[in-house]
CSV table of C-alpha atoms in Angstrom, one decimal:
chain,number,residue,atom,x,y,z
N,1369,MET,CA,127.1,123.1,137.3
N,1370,LYS,CA,127.8,122.6,133.3
N,1371,ILE,CA,124.1,122.2,131.6
N,1372,LYS,CA,122.8,121.9,128.1
N,1373,VAL,CA,119.3,121.8,125.8
N,1374,SER,CA,118.6,118.1,125.4
N,1375,LYS,CA,119.0,117.1,121.7
N,1376,TYR,CA,115.5,115.8,122.3
N,1377,THR,CA,114.2,119.3,122.8
N,1378,PHE,CA,112.2,121.1,120.4
N,1379,GLU,CA,111.0,124.5,121.0
N,1380,PHE,CA,108.2,126.1,118.9
N,1381,ILE,CA,105.4,129.1,118.5
N,1382,SER,CA,102.2,128.2,117.4
N,1383,SER,CA,99.8,129.8,115.1
N,1384,ASN,CA,98.4,131.9,117.9
N,1385,GLN,CA,101.5,133.2,119.2
N,1386,SER,CA,101.9,130.8,122.4
N,1387,TYR,CA,104.9,129.6,123.2
N,1388,PHE,CA,105.9,125.8,124.0
N,1389,ILE,CA,108.5,123.2,124.4
N,1390,TYR,CA,108.5,119.7,123.7
N,1391,ASN,CA,110.7,116.8,124.7
N,1392,SER,CA,110.2,113.5,122.5
N,1393,GLN,CA,112.2,111.5,125.0
N,1394,THR,CA,109.9,112.2,127.9
N,1395,ASN,CA,106.8,113.2,125.5
N,1396,ILE,CA,106.3,116.4,127.7
N,1397,LEU,CA,104.8,119.4,126.3
N,1398,ILE,CA,105.2,122.7,128.2
N,1399,LYS,CA,103.6,126.2,127.5
N,1400,ILE,CA,106.1,128.5,128.6
N,1401,ASN,CA,106.7,132.2,128.5
N,1402,LYS,CA,108.9,134.3,125.5
N,1403,ASP,CA,111.5,134.8,127.9
N,1404,ILE,CA,111.8,131.1,128.5
N,1405,TYR,CA,111.8,130.2,125.0
N,1406,GLU,CA,114.2,132.7,123.6
N,1407,ILE,CA,116.9,131.6,126.4
N,1408,ILE,CA,116.1,128.0,125.5
N,1409,HIS,CA,116.1,128.8,121.6
N,1410,LYS,CA,119.4,131.0,121.9
N,1411,SER,CA,121.3,128.4,123.7
N,1412,LYS,CA,120.7,125.5,121.0
N,1413,ILE,CA,121.4,127.8,118.2
N,1414,THR,CA,124.7,129.5,119.8
N,1415,SER,CA,125.5,126.2,121.8
N,1416,ASP,CA,125.9,128.6,124.7
N,1417,SER,CA,125.1,126.5,127.7
N,1418,SER,CA,125.7,129.6,130.1
N,1419,LEU,CA,122.5,131.4,128.9
N,1420,LEU,CA,120.7,128.4,130.8
N,1421,LEU,CA,122.1,129.8,134.1
N,1422,LYS,CA,119.4,133.0,133.8
N,1423,PHE,CA,116.9,130.1,135.1
N,1424,ASN,CA,116.3,130.0,138.6
N,1425,ASP,CA,117.3,126.9,140.4
N,1426,GLU,CA,113.5,125.5,140.8
N,1427,ILE,CA,113.2,126.0,136.8
N,1428,ILE,CA,116.9,124.2,136.4
N,1429,ASN,CA,115.8,121.3,138.5
N,1430,LYS,CA,112.3,120.8,136.9
N,1431,PHE,CA,113.5,120.9,133.7
N,1432,LYS,CA,116.1,118.4,134.5
N,1433,GLU,CA,113.3,116.3,135.6
N,1434,LEU,CA,111.6,116.6,132.3
N,1435,LYS,CA,114.8,115.9,130.4
N,1436,ILE,CA,114.1,119.1,128.9
N,1437,ILE,CA,118.0,120.2,129.9
N,1438,VAL,CA,120.7,117.7,130.9
N,1439,ASP,CA,123.8,118.0,132.6
N,1440,TRP,CA,126.5,118.5,129.7
N,1441,ASP,CA,128.3,115.1,130.2
N,1442,GLU,CA,125.1,113.2,129.8
N,1443,ASN,CA,125.2,110.6,127.7
N,1444,GLU,CA,121.7,111.0,125.4
N,1445,LYS,CA,121.5,107.5,124.3
N,1446,TYR,CA,117.9,107.4,124.1
N,1447,ILE,CA,117.8,106.7,120.5
N,1448,LEU,CA,120.7,103.5,120.6
N,1449,ASP,CA,119.2,102.0,123.5
N,1450,LEU,CA,115.5,101.8,121.5
N,1451,GLU,CA,117.7,100.6,118.7
N,1452,MET,CA,119.4,97.9,120.9
N,1453,ASN,CA,115.9,96.9,122.0
N,1454,TYR,CA,114.7,96.6,118.7
N,1455,MET,CA,117.9,94.5,117.5
N,1456,ILE,CA,117.8,92.2,120.6
N,1457,ASP,CA,114.1,91.5,119.8
N,1458,SER,CA,114.7,91.3,116.3
N,1459,PHE,CA,117.1,88.4,117.2
N,1460,ALA,CA,115.5,87.1,119.6
N,1461,ASN,CA,115.0,82.9,118.8
N,1462,ASN,CA,112.1,82.2,121.0
N,1463,ARG,CA,109.4,83.5,118.8
N,1464,ILE,CA,108.6,82.5,114.9
N,1465,VAL,CA,106.4,84.8,113.2
N,1466,LEU,CA,105.0,83.7,110.1
N,1467,VAL,CA,102.6,84.7,107.3
N,1468,ILE,CA,100.5,82.0,105.6
N,1469,ALA,CA,98.9,82.5,102.3
N,1470,PRO,CA,96.9,79.2,101.6
N,1471,THR,CA,95.3,80.4,98.6
N,1472,THR,CA,96.1,82.9,96.3
N,1473,ALA,CA,92.6,82.5,95.2
N,1474,CYS,CA,89.6,85.3,95.9
N,1475,ASN,CA,86.0,85.7,95.4
N,1476,PHE,CA,86.1,89.4,95.5
N,1477,GLY,CA,87.0,91.7,92.3
N,1478,CYS,CA,88.2,95.0,93.5
N,1479,ASP,CA,89.3,97.1,91.1
N,1480,TYR,CA,92.5,98.2,93.0
N,1481,CYS,CA,93.7,95.0,93.7
N,1482,PHE,CA,97.3,94.7,93.5
N,1483,GLU,CA,97.2,90.4,93.3
N,1484,LYS,CA,94.2,90.3,90.5
N,1485,ASN,CA,96.6,89.1,88.0
N,1486,LYS,CA,97.9,86.2,90.2
N,1487,LYS,CA,97.1,82.7,89.0
N,1488,ASN,CA,94.7,81.0,91.5
N,1489,ILE,CA,96.5,78.4,93.2
N,1490,LYS,CA,96.3,76.4,96.3
N,1491,MET,CA,98.8,75.3,98.5
N,1492,SER,CA,100.1,71.8,97.5
N,1493,ASN,CA,100.7,69.1,100.2
N,1494,GLU,CA,104.6,69.6,99.4
N,1495,THR,CA,104.6,73.1,100.3
N,1496,ILE,CA,102.9,72.0,103.5
N,1497,ASP,CA,105.7,69.3,104.0
N,1498,ASN,CA,108.2,72.3,103.6
N,1499,LEU,CA,106.6,74.0,106.0
N,1500,ILE,CA,106.5,71.8,108.8
N,1501,ALA,CA,110.1,71.0,108.1
N,1502,PHE,CA,110.9,75.0,107.9
N,1503,LEU,CA,109.7,75.1,111.7
N,1504,LYS,CA,111.2,71.6,113.0
N,1505,GLU,CA,114.4,73.4,112.2
N,1506,PHE,CA,114.2,76.0,115.2
N,1507,LYS,CA,114.8,73.9,118.1
N,1508,PHE,CA,115.1,77.2,120.7
N,1509,SER,CA,111.7,78.2,119.4
N,1510,ASP,CA,108.7,77.9,121.9
N,1511,ARG,CA,106.3,80.5,120.4
N,1512,LEU,CA,104.6,81.0,117.5
N,1513,HIS,CA,102.9,83.9,116.0
N,1514,LEU,CA,100.6,82.9,112.6
N,1515,THR,CA,98.7,85.2,109.8
N,1516,TRP,CA,96.6,83.8,107.6
N,1517,TYR,CA,96.3,85.7,104.7
N,1518,GLY,CA,95.5,85.5,100.7
N,1519,GLY,CA,94.1,85.9,98.3
N,1520,GLU,CA,91.0,84.7,100.7
N,1521,PRO,CA,92.3,82.4,102.9
N,1522,LEU,CA,88.9,81.1,104.1
N,1523,LEU,CA,88.8,79.7,100.5
N,1524,ALA,CA,91.3,77.2,101.4
N,1525,THR,CA,89.9,75.9,105.2
N,1526,PRO,CA,90.9,72.4,104.3
N,1527,ILE,CA,94.8,73.7,104.1
N,1528,ILE,CA,94.8,75.9,107.0
N,1529,GLU,CA,93.1,73.0,109.2
N,1530,LYS,CA,95.7,70.2,107.7
N,1531,ILE,CA,98.6,72.9,108.8
N,1532,LEU,CA,97.2,73.4,112.2
N,1533,LYS,CA,96.8,70.1,113.1
N,1534,ARG,CA,100.3,69.0,111.8
N,1535,ILE,CA,101.7,71.5,114.0
N,1536,LYS,CA,99.8,70.3,117.0
N,1537,SER,CA,100.9,66.5,116.5
N,1538,GLU,CA,104.6,67.1,115.3
N,1539,LEU,CA,105.4,70.4,117.0
N,1540,SER,CA,104.4,69.9,120.4
N,1541,HIS,CA,107.1,72.3,121.7
N,1542,LEU,CA,105.4,75.2,119.7
N,1543,LYS,CA,102.9,77.1,121.5
N,1544,ILE,CA,100.4,79.1,118.8
N,1545,GLU,CA,100.6,82.2,120.9
N,1546,TYR,CA,98.8,84.5,118.5
N,1547,GLN,CA,96.8,83.7,115.6
N,1548,LEU,CA,95.5,86.8,113.2
N,1549,LEU,CA,92.7,85.8,110.4
N,1550,ILE,CA,92.5,88.5,107.3
N,1551,THR,CA,89.4,87.8,105.2
N,1552,ASN,CA,87.2,89.7,103.1
N,1553,GLY,CA,84.3,88.1,105.6
N,1554,TYR,CA,82.4,86.8,103.0
N,1555,TYR,CA,82.6,83.2,104.5
N,1556,LEU,CA,83.0,84.6,108.1
N,1557,ASP,CA,80.4,82.0,108.8
N,1558,GLN,CA,80.3,78.8,110.6
N,1559,LYS,CA,81.0,76.3,108.0
N,1560,HIS,CA,84.4,78.0,107.2
N,1561,ILE,CA,85.1,79.2,110.7
N,1562,SER,CA,84.6,76.2,112.6
N,1563,ILE,CA,88.2,74.8,112.0
N,1564,PHE,CA,89.3,77.5,114.6
N,1565,ASP,CA,87.6,75.9,117.2
N,1566,ASP,CA,90.2,73.6,118.4
N,1567,PHE,CA,92.9,76.9,117.2
N,1568,PRO,CA,91.3,80.0,118.8
N,1569,LEU,CA,91.8,83.1,116.6
N,1570,ASN,CA,93.0,86.2,118.8
N,1571,GLU,CA,91.9,88.4,116.2
N,1572,VAL,CA,89.8,88.9,112.9
N,1573,GLN,CA,90.4,91.6,109.9
N,1574,VAL,CA,87.7,92.5,107.9
N,1575,THR,CA,87.8,95.0,105.4
N,1576,LEU,CA,84.6,97.6,104.1
N,1577,ASP,CA,84.8,99.8,101.4
N,1578,GLY,CA,82.9,103.0,103.0
N,1579,ASN,CA,79.1,102.8,103.2
N,1580,LYS,CA,76.8,100.0,102.2
N,1581,ALA,CA,76.4,101.6,98.5
N,1582,ARG,CA,80.3,102.2,98.0
N,1583,HIS,CA,81.4,98.9,99.2
N,1584,ASP,CA,78.8,97.1,96.7
N,1585,LYS,CA,80.1,99.0,94.2
N,1586,ILE,CA,83.8,98.1,94.9
N,1587,ARG,CA,84.0,94.9,96.4
N,1588,CYS,CA,81.2,92.9,95.1
N,1589,LEU,CA,81.8,89.3,94.0
N,1590,LYS,CA,84.2,88.3,91.1
N,1591,HIS,CA,82.2,86.6,88.8
N,1592,SER,CA,78.5,87.7,89.6
N,1593,GLY,CA,78.9,91.1,90.5
N,1594,LYS,CA,76.7,90.4,93.6
N,1595,GLU,CA,76.4,92.7,96.8
N,1596,THR,CA,78.4,91.6,99.7
N,1597,TYR,CA,77.9,94.3,102.3
N,1598,ASP,CA,75.1,92.9,104.3
N,1599,ARG,CA,76.5,89.4,104.4
N,1600,ILE,CA,79.8,90.7,105.8
N,1601,LEU,CA,77.7,92.5,108.2
N,1602,SER,CA,75.6,89.5,109.2
N,1603,ASN,CA,78.7,87.4,109.5
N,1604,VAL,CA,80.2,89.8,112.1
N,1605,ASP,CA,77.1,89.9,114.2
N,1606,ASP,CA,77.2,86.0,114.4
N,1607,TYR,CA,80.8,85.7,114.8
N,1608,THR,CA,81.3,88.3,117.5
N,1609,THR,CA,78.4,86.1,119.5
N,1610,LYS,CA,79.7,83.0,118.9
N,1611,TYR,CA,83.5,83.8,119.6
N,1612,PRO,CA,83.4,86.7,122.3
N,1613,ASP,CA,87.2,86.5,123.2
N,1614,THR,CA,87.9,87.2,119.6
N,1615,LEU,CA,88.9,90.8,118.5
N,1616,VAL,CA,87.2,91.6,115.3
N,1617,SER,CA,89.0,94.6,113.8
N,1618,VAL,CA,86.6,96.5,110.8
N,1619,ARG,CA,88.8,98.3,108.7
N,1620,VAL,CA,86.6,100.6,106.9
N,1621,ASN,CA,88.8,102.0,103.7
N,1622,ILE,CA,88.6,106.1,103.4
N,1623,ASP,CA,89.6,108.3,100.7
N,1624,ARG,CA,88.9,112.2,99.5
N,1625,LYS,CA,85.6,110.8,97.9
N,1626,ASN,CA,84.0,108.5,100.9
N,1627,SER,CA,85.6,110.7,104.0
N,1628,GLY,CA,82.9,112.8,104.7
N,1629,SER,CA,80.5,109.7,105.4
N,1630,PHE,CA,83.0,107.9,107.7
N,1631,ASN,CA,81.8,109.0,110.9
N,1632,GLU,CA,78.1,108.4,110.2
N,1633,GLN,CA,79.0,104.9,109.4
N,1634,ARG,CA,81.4,104.9,112.3
N,1635,VAL,CA,78.2,105.6,114.9
N,1636,ILE,CA,76.0,103.1,113.0
N,1637,LEU,CA,78.6,100.2,113.3
N,1638,ASN,CA,79.3,100.9,116.8
N,1639,LYS,CA,75.6,100.9,118.1
N,1640,ARG,CA,75.3,97.7,115.8
N,1641,TRP,CA,78.2,95.9,117.5
N,1642,GLU,CA,77.3,97.9,121.3
N,1643,GLY,CA,79.0,95.6,123.8
N,1644,LYS,CA,80.7,93.3,121.3
N,1645,ASN,CA,84.8,92.9,120.7
N,1646,VAL,CA,84.7,95.0,117.7
N,1647,LEU,CA,87.1,97.6,116.7
N,1648,ILE,CA,86.1,100.0,114.0
N,1649,TYR,CA,88.8,102.3,112.4
N,1650,PRO,CA,89.3,104.3,109.2
N,1651,GLY,CA,91.8,102.6,106.7
N,1652,ILE,CA,93.2,106.1,105.3
N,1653,LEU,CA,94.5,105.7,101.8
N,1654,ARG,CA,97.7,108.4,102.3
N,1655,ILE,CA,99.3,110.3,99.3
N,1656,GLU,CA,101.7,108.1,97.2
N,1657,ASP,CA,102.8,110.1,94.4
N,1658,GLU,CA,102.4,113.9,93.2
N,1659,LYS,CA,98.8,113.8,92.1
N,1660,ASN,CA,97.9,112.5,95.4
N,1661,ASN,CA,96.9,109.1,94.0
N,1662,CYS,CA,97.4,106.1,95.5
N,1663,MET,CA,96.0,102.6,93.8
N,1664,ALA,CA,93.3,103.1,91.9
N,1665,CYS,CA,91.5,105.6,94.4
N,1666,GLU,CA,92.3,109.6,95.5
N,1667,ALA,CA,94.4,109.6,98.6
N,1668,MET,CA,94.1,111.8,101.5
N,1669,SER,CA,96.7,114.6,102.8
N,1670,HIS,CA,97.7,114.9,106.3
N,1671,ASP,CA,95.0,118.0,106.7
N,1672,ASP,CA,92.1,115.6,105.1
N,1673,ILE,CA,93.4,112.7,107.7
N,1674,ARG,CA,93.2,115.4,110.7
N,1675,GLU,CA,89.6,116.5,109.7
N,1676,ILE,CA,88.2,113.4,109.8
N,1677,TYR,CA,89.8,112.6,113.7
N,1678,TYR,CA,88.1,116.1,114.3
N,1679,ASP,CA,84.8,114.8,113.0
N,1680,ILE,CA,85.2,112.0,115.4
N,1681,GLY,CA,85.6,113.9,118.4
N,1682,GLU,CA,86.7,113.6,122.0
N,1683,GLU,CA,87.1,109.9,121.3
N,1684,VAL,CA,90.2,110.5,119.7
N,1685,ASP,CA,93.6,111.2,121.5
N,1686,PHE,CA,95.5,113.6,119.4
N,1687,TYR,CA,98.6,113.5,121.9
N,1688,PRO,CA,101.6,111.6,120.5
N,1689,LYS,CA,102.2,108.5,122.5
N,1690,LEU,CA,105.9,106.7,122.5
N,1691,LYS,CA,106.1,103.4,120.6
N,1692,ASP,CA,109.0,101.4,120.3
N,1693,LYS,CA,108.0,99.1,117.2
N,1694,GLY,CA,109.5,97.7,114.0
N,1695,CYS,CA,108.7,95.5,111.2
N,1696,CYS,CA,108.1,91.5,111.5
N,1697,ALA,CA,110.0,91.3,108.1
N,1698,THR,CA,113.1,92.1,110.2
N,1699,HIS,CA,112.8,89.8,112.6
N,1700,VAL,CA,115.2,86.8,112.3
N,1701,ASN,CA,112.5,84.3,112.8
N,1702,SER,CA,110.0,85.8,110.6
């Protein structure tokens, strides 16, 4: 019997001098003794598989079950399988994934906005015609995923309504399987949102820039400087009552300046929307350059981020999860 340490197995010593092995294929973490650690470690760095035979049959069988060690001739193509599945999904032609910006206009004056210098234009009828013609080219697709983006998409609800109605009337073979609205939340009211009554949204994403004082300073109305926090929360109150099946994801932007207040705000908002289909999560601004700056905000290091999740406490699962996920931009029908 010839065996070897899997290339997906990693051995390490923790800060308190405990010994562990982790396998990224099976997502298994095991605490081991020093003797086992040294055998695994030495076998890896010397490529001497005979060292593993020092283990008794019980350990060998268990480690093989967990993919810590594998047969010598085993083709460890785990990553290749993931890549293959990803490519199959990317080239699948039964689903179309679109991000549509019906307008570049926005009513907010956020100082960090990367779109603030764009001209305020709305999608023309010609572009709508081209969009419908584009969708008609996908003869073998029967599912459609839509994300409404901007600007602020709710400033262009007649355009959204026109597109949805034309999809329904002219593309009957296409089922809108998933629909996401990314909005600043200011116009998340019945007047603007009723267009989705016949085309239900699966998810709405709203962004807050920290607590009320910070948010109203950063995300005020563009021309008047009027505060927006209370109106957004009130709109979410009404929306979640009328549309309980739609998930409302509330992203709270966090950087070093306001990281300490996130947990308190999360508790308050969770209590406000208790029993509602609302997810509150930190939108952490990560380090993007050597000065720890991201856009106009002071970004956070991994240690800063870890402290936030420690504050949240038992609700956070720190154990890694295996994910087979790519980017919609690489999908042939996106």
